[in-house]
PDB file of C-alpha atoms and ligand atoms in Angstrom:
ATOM      1  CA  MET M 296     103.625  73.456  77.527  1.00 96.00           C
ATOM      2  CA  ILE M 297     103.844  74.727  81.128  1.00 96.00           C
ATOM      3  CA  LYS M 298     104.288  78.540  81.264  1.00 97.00           C
ATOM      4  CA  ILE M 299     104.402  81.351  83.839  1.00 97.00           C
ATOM      5  CA  HIS M 300     101.042  83.081  84.568  1.00 98.00           C
ATOM      6  CA  ASN M 301      99.928  85.266  87.445  1.00 98.00           C
ATOM      7  CA  LEU M 302      98.986  83.459  90.660  1.00 97.00           C
ATOM      8  CA  PRO M 303      95.189  84.114  90.667  1.00 97.00           C
ATOM      9  CA  GLU M 304      94.936  82.730  87.145  1.00 97.00           C
ATOM     10  CA  VAL M 305      96.895  79.586  87.968  1.00 97.00           C
ATOM     11  CA  TYR M 306      95.131  79.070  91.311  1.00 96.00           C
ATOM     12  CA  SER M 307      91.687  79.453  89.735  1.00 94.00           C
ATOM     13  CA  LYS M 308      92.459  76.464  87.502  1.00 95.00           C
ATOM     14  CA  ILE M 309      93.545  74.089  90.256  1.00 94.00           C
ATOM     15  CA  HIS M 310      91.765  74.859  93.499  1.00 92.00           C
ATOM     16  CA  LEU M 311      88.284  73.419  92.899  1.00 94.00           C
ATOM     17  CA  PRO M 312      86.703  71.086  93.830  1.00 93.00           C
ATOM     18  CA  SER M 313      88.119  71.243  97.336  1.00 94.00           C
ATOM     19  CA  LYS M 314      87.370  69.999 100.776  1.00 95.00           C
ATOM     20  CA  ILE M 315      85.792  72.677 102.918  1.00 97.00           C
ATOM     21  CA  ALA M 316      85.365  73.050 106.661  1.00 98.00           C
ATOM     22  CA  MET M 317      84.054  75.398 109.322  1.00 98.00           C
ATOM     23  CA  ALA M 318      85.589  76.298 112.651  1.00 98.00           C
ATOM     24  CA  VAL M 319      83.563  76.994 115.757  1.00 98.00           C
ATOM     25  CA  THR M 320      85.138  79.463 118.165  1.00 98.00           C
ATOM     26  CA  GLN M 321      84.008  81.175 121.340  1.00 98.00           C
ATOM     27  CA  LYS M 322      83.256  84.883 121.299  1.00 97.00           C
ATOM     28  CA  PRO M 323      84.520  87.089 124.134  1.00 94.00           C
ATOM     29  CA  ASP M 324      80.877  87.366 125.347  1.00 94.00           C
ATOM     30  CA  GLY M 325      80.694  83.567 125.762  1.00 96.00           C
ATOM     31  CA  LYS M 326      78.513  82.913 122.690  1.00 97.00           C
ATOM     32  CA  TYR M 327      79.817  80.955 119.697  1.00 98.00           C
ATOM     33  CA  ASN M 328      80.918  81.853 116.169  1.00 98.00           C
ATOM     34  CA  LEU M 329      81.368  79.935 112.912  1.00 98.00           C
ATOM     35  CA  ILE M 330      83.772  80.604 110.049  1.00 98.00           C
ATOM     36  CA  THR M 331      83.995  78.826 106.679  1.00 98.00           C
ATOM     37  CA  LEU M 332      87.551  77.688 105.908  1.00 98.00           C
ATOM     38  CA  GLU M 333      89.239  76.347 102.837  1.00 97.00           C
ATOM     39  CA  TRP M 334      92.724  76.687 104.271  1.00 98.00           C
ATOM     40  CA  PHE M 335      93.263  73.898 106.775  1.00 98.00           C
ATOM     41  CA  MET M 336      95.306  70.691 106.995  1.00 98.00           C
ATOM     42  CA  ARG M 337      96.242  67.769 109.222  1.00 98.00           C
ATOM     43  CA  THR M 338      99.735  68.374 110.554  1.00 98.00           C
ATOM     44  CA  SER M 339     100.575  65.587 113.030  1.00 98.00           C
ATOM     45  CA  ILE M 340      99.616  61.949 113.662  1.00 98.00           C
ATOM     46  CA  ASP M 341     100.814  61.652 117.258  1.00 98.00           C
ATOM     47  CA  PRO M 342      99.573  63.759 118.859  1.00 98.00           C
ATOM     48  CA  PRO M 343      96.851  64.353 116.250  1.00 98.00           C
ATOM     49  CA  MET M 344      96.808  67.965 115.065  1.00 98.00           C
ATOM     50  CA  PHE M 345      95.002  70.181 112.572  1.00 98.00           C
ATOM     51  CA  ALA M 346      96.105  73.643 111.431  1.00 98.00           C
ATOM     52  CA  ILE M 347      93.688  76.334 110.280  1.00 99.00           C
ATOM     53  CA  SER M 348      94.645  79.585 108.563  1.00 98.00           C
ATOM     54  CA  VAL M 349      92.528  82.539 109.688  1.00 99.00           C
ATOM     55  CA  GLY M 350      92.708  86.068 108.239  1.00 98.00           C
ATOM     56  CA  HIS M 351      93.783  88.820 110.629  1.00 98.00           C
ATOM     57  CA  SER M 352      90.631  90.799 109.832  1.00 98.00           C
ATOM     58  CA  ARG M 353      88.219  87.968 110.715  1.00 98.00           C
ATOM     59  CA  PHE M 354      86.257  88.107 113.945  1.00 98.00           C
ATOM     60  CA  SER M 355      87.228  84.434 114.403  1.00 98.00           C
ATOM     61  CA  HIS M 356      90.857  85.607 114.637  1.00 98.00           C
ATOM     62  CA  GLU M 357      89.962  87.858 117.557  1.00 98.00           C
ATOM     63  CA  CYS M 358      88.095  84.964 119.186  1.00 98.00           C
ATOM     64  CA  LEU M 359      91.027  82.537 118.780  1.00 98.00           C
ATOM     65  CA  MET M 360      93.496  85.019 120.243  1.00 98.00           C
ATOM     66  CA  GLU M 361      91.341  85.129 123.411  1.00 97.00           C
ATOM     67  CA  VAL M 362      89.908  81.633 123.735  1.00 98.00           C
ATOM     68  CA  ARG M 363      92.399  78.960 122.640  1.00 98.00           C
ATOM     69  CA  TYR M 364      90.004  76.293 121.412  1.00 98.00           C
ATOM     70  CA  PHE M 365      88.248  75.527 118.135  1.00 98.00           C
ATOM     71  CA  ASN M 366      86.069  72.774 116.744  1.00 98.00           C
ATOM     72  CA  LEU M 367      86.923  71.869 113.167  1.00 98.00           C
ATOM     73  CA  VAL M 368      83.669  70.871 111.458  1.00 98.00           C
ATOM     74  CA  PHE M 369      83.371  68.896 108.210  1.00 98.00           C
ATOM     75  CA  PRO M 370      79.987  69.792 106.740  1.00 98.00           C
ATOM     76  CA  SER M 371      77.347  67.562 105.179  1.00 98.00           C
ATOM     77  CA  LYS M 372      75.524  68.224 101.928  1.00 96.00           C
ATOM     78  CA  ASN M 373      72.643  69.581 104.045  1.00 96.00           C
ATOM     79  CA  GLN M 374      74.822  72.394 105.388  1.00 97.00           C
ATOM     80  CA  LYS M 375      75.491  74.196 102.106  1.00 96.00           C
ATOM     81  CA  ILE M 376      73.460  77.273 103.127  1.00 97.00           C
ATOM     82  CA  LEU M 377      75.142  77.419 106.528  1.00 98.00           C
ATOM     83  CA  LEU M 378      78.574  77.251 104.846  1.00 97.00           C
ATOM     84  CA  SER M 379      77.754  80.245 102.729  1.00 97.00           C
ATOM     85  CA  LEU M 380      76.348  82.173 105.719  1.00 98.00           C
ATOM     86  CA  ALA M 381      79.451  81.365 107.805  1.00 98.00           C
ATOM     87  CA  GLY M 382      81.685  82.421 104.898  1.00 98.00           C
ATOM     88  CA  SER M 383      80.008  85.709 104.045  1.00 98.00           C
ATOM     89  CA  GLN M 384      78.830  87.305 107.311  1.00 98.00           C
ATOM     90  CA  SER M 385      80.881  88.288 110.320  1.00 98.00           C
ATOM     91  CA  GLY M 386      80.189  87.197 113.859  1.00 98.00           C
ATOM     92  CA  ARG M 387      80.817  90.847 114.774  1.00 97.00           C
ATOM     93  CA  ASP M 388      77.471  91.687 113.160  1.00 97.00           C
ATOM     94  CA  ILE M 389      75.286  88.613 113.587  1.00 97.00           C
ATOM     95  CA  ASP M 390      74.901  85.463 115.654  1.00 98.00           C
ATOM     96  CA  LYS M 391      75.469  82.788 112.986  1.00 98.00           C
ATOM     97  CA  PHE M 392      74.136  80.031 115.235  1.00 98.00           C
ATOM     98  CA  VAL M 393      70.799  81.865 115.474  1.00 98.00           C
ATOM     99  CA  ALA M 394      70.736  83.089 111.839  1.00 98.00           C
ATOM    100  CA  GLY M 395      71.603  79.602 110.552  1.00 98.00           C
ATOM    101  CA  ASN M 396      69.270  77.823 113.001  1.00 98.00           C
ATOM    102  CA  VAL M 397      72.205  75.561 113.885  1.00 98.00           C
ATOM    103  CA  GLN M 398      71.253  72.385 115.735  1.00 98.00           C
ATOM    104  CA  HIS M 399      73.994  71.590 118.209  1.00 98.00           C
ATOM    105  CA  PHE M 400      74.960  70.150 121.565  1.00 98.00           C
ATOM    106  CA  SER M 401      77.848  70.731 123.924  1.00 98.00           C
ATOM    107  CA  GLY M 402      81.225  69.120 123.195  1.00 98.00           C
ATOM    108  CA  LYS M 403      83.426  67.520 125.846  1.00 98.00           C
ATOM    109  CA  LEU M 404      86.617  69.615 125.786  1.00 98.00           C
ATOM    110  CA  HIS M 405      85.759  73.284 126.213  1.00 94.00           C
ATOM    111  CA  LYS M 406      82.017  72.749 125.646  1.00 93.00           C
ATOM    112  CA  LEU M 407      82.167  74.347 122.181  1.00 98.00           C
ATOM    113  CA  PRO M 408      79.160  73.188 120.137  1.00 98.00           C
ATOM    114  CA  ILE M 409      79.131  69.974 118.087  1.00 98.00           C
ATOM    115  CA  LEU M 410      76.984  70.508 114.969  1.00 98.00           C
ATOM    116  CA  LYS M 411      74.354  67.747 114.768  1.00 98.00           C
ATOM    117  CA  ASP M 412      74.075  67.789 110.953  1.00 97.00           C
ATOM    118  CA  SER M 413      77.817  67.752 110.242  1.00 98.00           C
ATOM    119  CA  VAL M 414      79.778  64.685 109.105  1.00 98.00           C
ATOM    120  CA  ALA M 415      82.719  65.096 111.464  1.00 98.00           C
ATOM    121  CA  CYS M 416      83.818  67.383 114.216  1.00 98.00           C
ATOM    122  CA  PHE M 417      87.253  67.576 115.864  1.00 98.00           C
ATOM    123  CA  GLU M 418      87.562  69.312 119.216  1.00 98.00           C
ATOM    124  CA  CYS M 419      90.941  71.066 119.287  1.00 98.00           C
ATOM    125  CA  GLU M 420      93.054  73.026 121.722  1.00 98.00           C
ATOM    126  CA  VAL M 421      95.399  75.600 120.202  1.00 98.00           C
ATOM    127  CA  VAL M 422      98.978  74.586 121.022  1.00 98.00           C
ATOM    128  CA  THR M 423     100.906  76.966 118.787  1.00 98.00           C
ATOM    129  CA  GLN M 424     100.445  79.582 116.070  1.00 98.00           C
ATOM    130  CA  VAL M 425     102.460  80.970 113.162  1.00 98.00           C
ATOM    131  CA  ASN M 426     102.058  84.280 111.400  1.00 98.00           C
ATOM    132  CA  SER M 427     101.577  83.779 107.652  1.00 98.00           C
ATOM    133  CA  GLY M 428     101.298  87.112 105.832  1.00 98.00           C
ATOM    134  CA  ASP M 429      97.766  88.414 106.358  1.00 98.00           C
ATOM    135  CA  HIS M 430      96.650  85.181 108.085  1.00 98.00           C
ATOM    136  CA  THR M 431      97.607  83.334 111.272  1.00 99.00           C
ATOM    137  CA  ILE M 432      97.984  79.571 111.252  1.00 99.00           C
ATOM    138  CA  PHE M 433      96.514  78.208 114.483  1.00 99.00           C
ATOM    139  CA  VAL M 434      97.648  74.657 115.229  1.00 98.00           C
ATOM    140  CA  GLY M 435      95.219  72.675 117.344  1.00 98.00           C
ATOM    141  CA  GLU M 436      95.722  69.367 119.097  1.00 98.00           C
ATOM    142  CA  VAL M 437      92.693  67.114 118.611  1.00 98.00           C
ATOM    143  CA  LYS M 438      91.222  65.978 121.915  1.00 98.00           C
ATOM    144  CA  TYR M 439      87.923  64.404 120.769  1.00 98.00           C
ATOM    145  CA  SER M 440      86.717  63.284 117.315  1.00 98.00           C
ATOM    146  CA  TRP M 441      83.038  62.992 116.392  1.00 98.00           C
ATOM    147  CA  LEU M 442      81.592  61.171 113.366  1.00 98.00           C
ATOM    148  CA  ASN M 443      78.049  61.129 111.941  1.00 98.00           C
ATOM    149  CA  GLU M 444      77.744  58.160 109.597  1.00 97.00           C
ATOM    150  CA  GLU M 445      74.254  59.157 108.460  1.00 97.00           C
ATOM    151  CA  GLU M 446      75.448  62.279 106.608  1.00 97.00           C
ATOM    152  CA  GLU M 447      77.407  62.697 103.363  1.00 97.00           C
ATOM    153  CA  LEU M 448      80.437  64.969 103.111  1.00 97.00           C
ATOM    154  CA  TYR M 449      80.039  68.201 101.128  1.00 97.00           C
ATOM    155  CA  TYR M 450      82.770  69.168  98.632  1.00 95.00           C
ATOM    156  CA  TYR M 451      83.099  72.782  97.553  1.00 94.00           C
ATOM    157  CA  SER M 452      82.831  73.412  93.799  1.00 89.00           C
ATOM    158  CA  GLN M 453      81.584  76.197  91.546  1.00 68.00           C
ATOM    159  CA  LYS M 454      78.178  74.487  91.079  1.00 56.00           C
TER     160      LYS M 454
HETATM  161  C1  LIG T  55      84.592  78.994 100.358  1.00 58.92           C
HETATM  162  C2  LIG T  55      85.193  79.915 101.380  1.00 58.92           C
HETATM  163  C3  LIG T  55      86.421  79.604 101.962  1.00 58.92           C
HETATM  164  C4  LIG T  55      87.011  80.471 102.908  1.00 58.92           C
HETATM  165  N1  LIG T  55      88.205  80.121 103.480  1.00 58.92           N
HETATM  166  C5  LIG T  55      88.758  80.942 104.422  1.00 58.92           C
HETATM  167  C6  LIG T  55      89.969  80.573 105.086  1.00 58.92           C
HETATM  168  O1  LIG T  55      90.536  79.513 104.863  1.00 58.92           O
HETATM  169  N2  LIG T  55      90.478  81.444 106.003  1.00 58.92           N
HETATM  170  C7  LIG T  55      89.868  82.638 106.316  1.00 58.92           C
HETATM  171  O2  LIG T  55      90.373  83.380 107.157  1.00 58.92           O
HETATM  172  N3  LIG T  55      88.692  82.988 105.706  1.00 58.92           N
HETATM  173  C8  LIG T  55      88.127  82.177 104.793  1.00 58.92           C
HETATM  174  N4  LIG T  55      86.953  82.514 104.191  1.00 58.92           N
HETATM  175  C9  LIG T  55      86.321  83.801 104.546  1.00 58.92           C
HETATM  176  C10 LIG T  55      85.562  83.763 105.888  1.00 58.92           C
HETATM  177  O3  LIG T  55      84.806  82.577 106.011  1.00 58.92           O
HETATM  178  C11 LIG T  55      84.636  85.003 105.965  1.00 58.92           C
HETATM  179  O4  LIG T  55      85.403  86.178 105.865  1.00 58.92           O
HETATM  180  C12 LIG T  55      83.777  85.025 107.229  1.00 58.92           C
HETATM  181  O5  LIG T  55      82.700  85.905 107.017  1.00 58.92           O
HETATM  182  C13 LIG T  55      84.546  85.449 108.466  1.00 58.92           C
HETATM  183  O6  LIG T  55      83.685  85.398 109.555  1.00 58.92           O
HETATM  184  P1  LIG T  55      84.049  86.012 110.991  1.00 58.92           P
HETATM  185  O7  LIG T  55      84.323  87.504 110.778  1.00 58.92           O
HETATM  186  O8  LIG T  55      82.810  85.779 111.814  1.00 58.92           O
HETATM  187  O9  LIG T  55      85.231  85.283 111.503  1.00 58.92           O
HETATM  188  C14 LIG T  55      86.344  81.665 103.265  1.00 58.92           C
HETATM  189  C15 LIG T  55      85.096  81.983 102.691  1.00 58.92           C
HETATM  190  C16 LIG T  55      84.515  81.105 101.777  1.00 58.92           C
HETATM  191  C17 LIG T  55      83.174  81.441 101.183  1.00 58.92           C
END
């Protein structure tokens, strides 16, 4: 029988396994940052758009408020360690590209990095944003889409 429980209890039963992503942003000093994201979705077919939800306290939030571009990265199974680094350390304190030895090259739109070992990468320009409690939803229009058919997509689970 379906019954009322508190939200964390209910959510813990339904949210895994999930698709996981990272967003590349540009720091005010011109270097790049990475954040692990579970809260993202496709929001438009034409023009193609993705939305990402970024906590107000994250350094990535600061970056997105200044530089209105992000690359949405879908990681491969080989990027599990990088995902956990990007999701546990702040770009305020470390350079995640250096710490994670990230292999990358320049994208076409705003020259944000494309991660060589990822499965897919969407270069987006922020076109609008919505405040959502303690997060901001940044909506990005996809300008270029990259695909690496040699890598396998990583799904986030407890294992
Ligand atoms: C599995 C996982 C999913 C996460 N999803 C989100 C998310 O959707 N939005 C968000 O703001 N933070 C999310 N985080 C937390 C950030 O990735 C984390 O706070 C990160 O260190 C922020 O980095 P920054 O300060 O360099 O932006 C997630 C962390 C993990 C481990």
